[in-house]
Coordinates of C-alpha atoms in Angstrom, one line a residue:
X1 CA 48.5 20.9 7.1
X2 CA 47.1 23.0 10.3
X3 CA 49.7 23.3 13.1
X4 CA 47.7 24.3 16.5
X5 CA 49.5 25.7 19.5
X6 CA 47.9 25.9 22.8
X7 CA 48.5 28.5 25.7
X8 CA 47.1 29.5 28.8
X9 CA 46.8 26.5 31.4
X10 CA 48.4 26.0 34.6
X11 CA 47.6 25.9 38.9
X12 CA 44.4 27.7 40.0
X13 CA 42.8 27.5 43.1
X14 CA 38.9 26.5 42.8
X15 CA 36.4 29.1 42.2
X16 CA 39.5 30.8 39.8
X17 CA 40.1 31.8 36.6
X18 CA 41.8 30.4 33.5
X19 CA 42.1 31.7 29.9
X20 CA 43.1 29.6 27.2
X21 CA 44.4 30.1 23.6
X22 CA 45.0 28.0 20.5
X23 CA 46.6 29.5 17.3
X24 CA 46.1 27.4 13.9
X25 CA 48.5 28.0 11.3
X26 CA 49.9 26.2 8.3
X27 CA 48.9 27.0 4.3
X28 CA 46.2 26.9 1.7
X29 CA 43.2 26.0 4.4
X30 CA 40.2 27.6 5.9
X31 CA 39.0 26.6 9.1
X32 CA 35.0 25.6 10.1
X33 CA 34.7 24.6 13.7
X34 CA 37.0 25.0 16.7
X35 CA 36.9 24.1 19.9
X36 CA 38.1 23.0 23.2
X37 CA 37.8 19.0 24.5
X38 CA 39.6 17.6 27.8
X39 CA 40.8 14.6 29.4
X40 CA 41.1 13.6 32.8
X41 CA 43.0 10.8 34.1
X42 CA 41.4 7.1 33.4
X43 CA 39.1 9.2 31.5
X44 CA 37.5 9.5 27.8
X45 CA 38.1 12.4 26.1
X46 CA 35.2 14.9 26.2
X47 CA 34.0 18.0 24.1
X48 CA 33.9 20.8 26.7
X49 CA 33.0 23.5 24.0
X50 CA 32.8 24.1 20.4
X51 CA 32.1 27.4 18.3
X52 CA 31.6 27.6 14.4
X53 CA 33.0 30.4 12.0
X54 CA 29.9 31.7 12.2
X55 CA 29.4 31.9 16.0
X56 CA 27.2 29.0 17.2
X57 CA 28.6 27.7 20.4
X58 CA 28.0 24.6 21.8
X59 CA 28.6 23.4 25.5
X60 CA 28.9 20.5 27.9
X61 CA 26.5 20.6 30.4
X62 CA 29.1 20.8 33.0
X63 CA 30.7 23.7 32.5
X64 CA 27.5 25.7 31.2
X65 CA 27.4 29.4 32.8
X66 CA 31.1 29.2 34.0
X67 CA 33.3 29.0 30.4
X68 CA 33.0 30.8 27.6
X69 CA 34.4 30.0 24.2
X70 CA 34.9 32.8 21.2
X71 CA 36.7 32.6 18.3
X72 CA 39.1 35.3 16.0
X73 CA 38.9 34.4 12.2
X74 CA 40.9 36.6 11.4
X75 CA 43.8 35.4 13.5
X76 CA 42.6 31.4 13.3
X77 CA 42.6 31.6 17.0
X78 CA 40.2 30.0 19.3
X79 CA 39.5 31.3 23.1
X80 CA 38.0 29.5 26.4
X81 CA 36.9 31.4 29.2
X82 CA 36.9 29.5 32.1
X83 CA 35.5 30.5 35.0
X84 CA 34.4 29.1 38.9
X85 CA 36.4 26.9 38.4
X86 CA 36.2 23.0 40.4
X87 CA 38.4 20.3 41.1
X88 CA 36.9 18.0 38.8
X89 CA 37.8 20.3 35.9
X90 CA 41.5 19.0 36.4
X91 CA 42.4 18.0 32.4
X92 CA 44.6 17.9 29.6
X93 CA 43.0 20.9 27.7
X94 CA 42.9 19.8 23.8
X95 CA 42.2 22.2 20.9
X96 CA 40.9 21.0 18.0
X97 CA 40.1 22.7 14.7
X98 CA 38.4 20.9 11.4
X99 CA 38.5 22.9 8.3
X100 CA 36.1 23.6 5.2
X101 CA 36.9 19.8 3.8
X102 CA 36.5 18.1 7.0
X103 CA 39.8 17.7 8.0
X104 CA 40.3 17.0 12.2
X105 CA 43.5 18.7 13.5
X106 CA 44.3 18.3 17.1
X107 CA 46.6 20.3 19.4
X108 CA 49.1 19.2 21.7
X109 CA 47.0 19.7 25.0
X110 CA 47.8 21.8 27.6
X111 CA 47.5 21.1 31.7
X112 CA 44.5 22.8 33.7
X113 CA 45.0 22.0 37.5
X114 CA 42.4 22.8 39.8
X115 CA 43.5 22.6 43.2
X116 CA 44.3 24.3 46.9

């Protein structure tokens, strides 16, 4: 069982900064891919970033050149950079690790507010 814990969100003003955190913890697993999906209101979830143990990244479109998503193995914690930030980044922030046997973990999500 991977437990993930989320930090970092709250109020910015647009064209601000946010930095975000998620810890995995738990026993007896390894980790492959982690990364960062959102949800807005009346809205599907959405990958926003994802980053393998080896480093490959992958991005949405939308938020290309603004965030930035890195990765500590050693710690089983996962990063996102997020930069310029606009309104119509306003989400629930989701972590989301899958380990070595393909096993989807989710976090508990985390409020980014974009707003003056």
């Amino acid at each position: 069982q991977v437990q993930l814990v989320e930090s970092g969100g709250g109020l910015v003003q647009p064209g601000g900064s946010l930095r975000l955190s998620c810890a995995a913890s738990g026993s007896g697993f390894s980790i492959n891919a982690m990364g960062w999906y959102r949800q807005a209101p009346g809205k599907v979830r959405e990958l926003v970033a994802n980053i393998n143990r080896g480093g490959s990244t992958n991005y949405a479109d939308s938020v290309k050149g603004r965030f930035t998503i890195s990765r500590d193995n050693a710690k089983n914690t996962v990063y996102l950079q997020m930069n310029s930030l606009k309104p119509e980044d306003t989400a629930v922030y989701y972590c989301n690790a899958v380990t070595v046997t393909a096993l989807g973990y989710w976090g508990q999500g985390t409020q980014v507010t974009v707003s003056s």
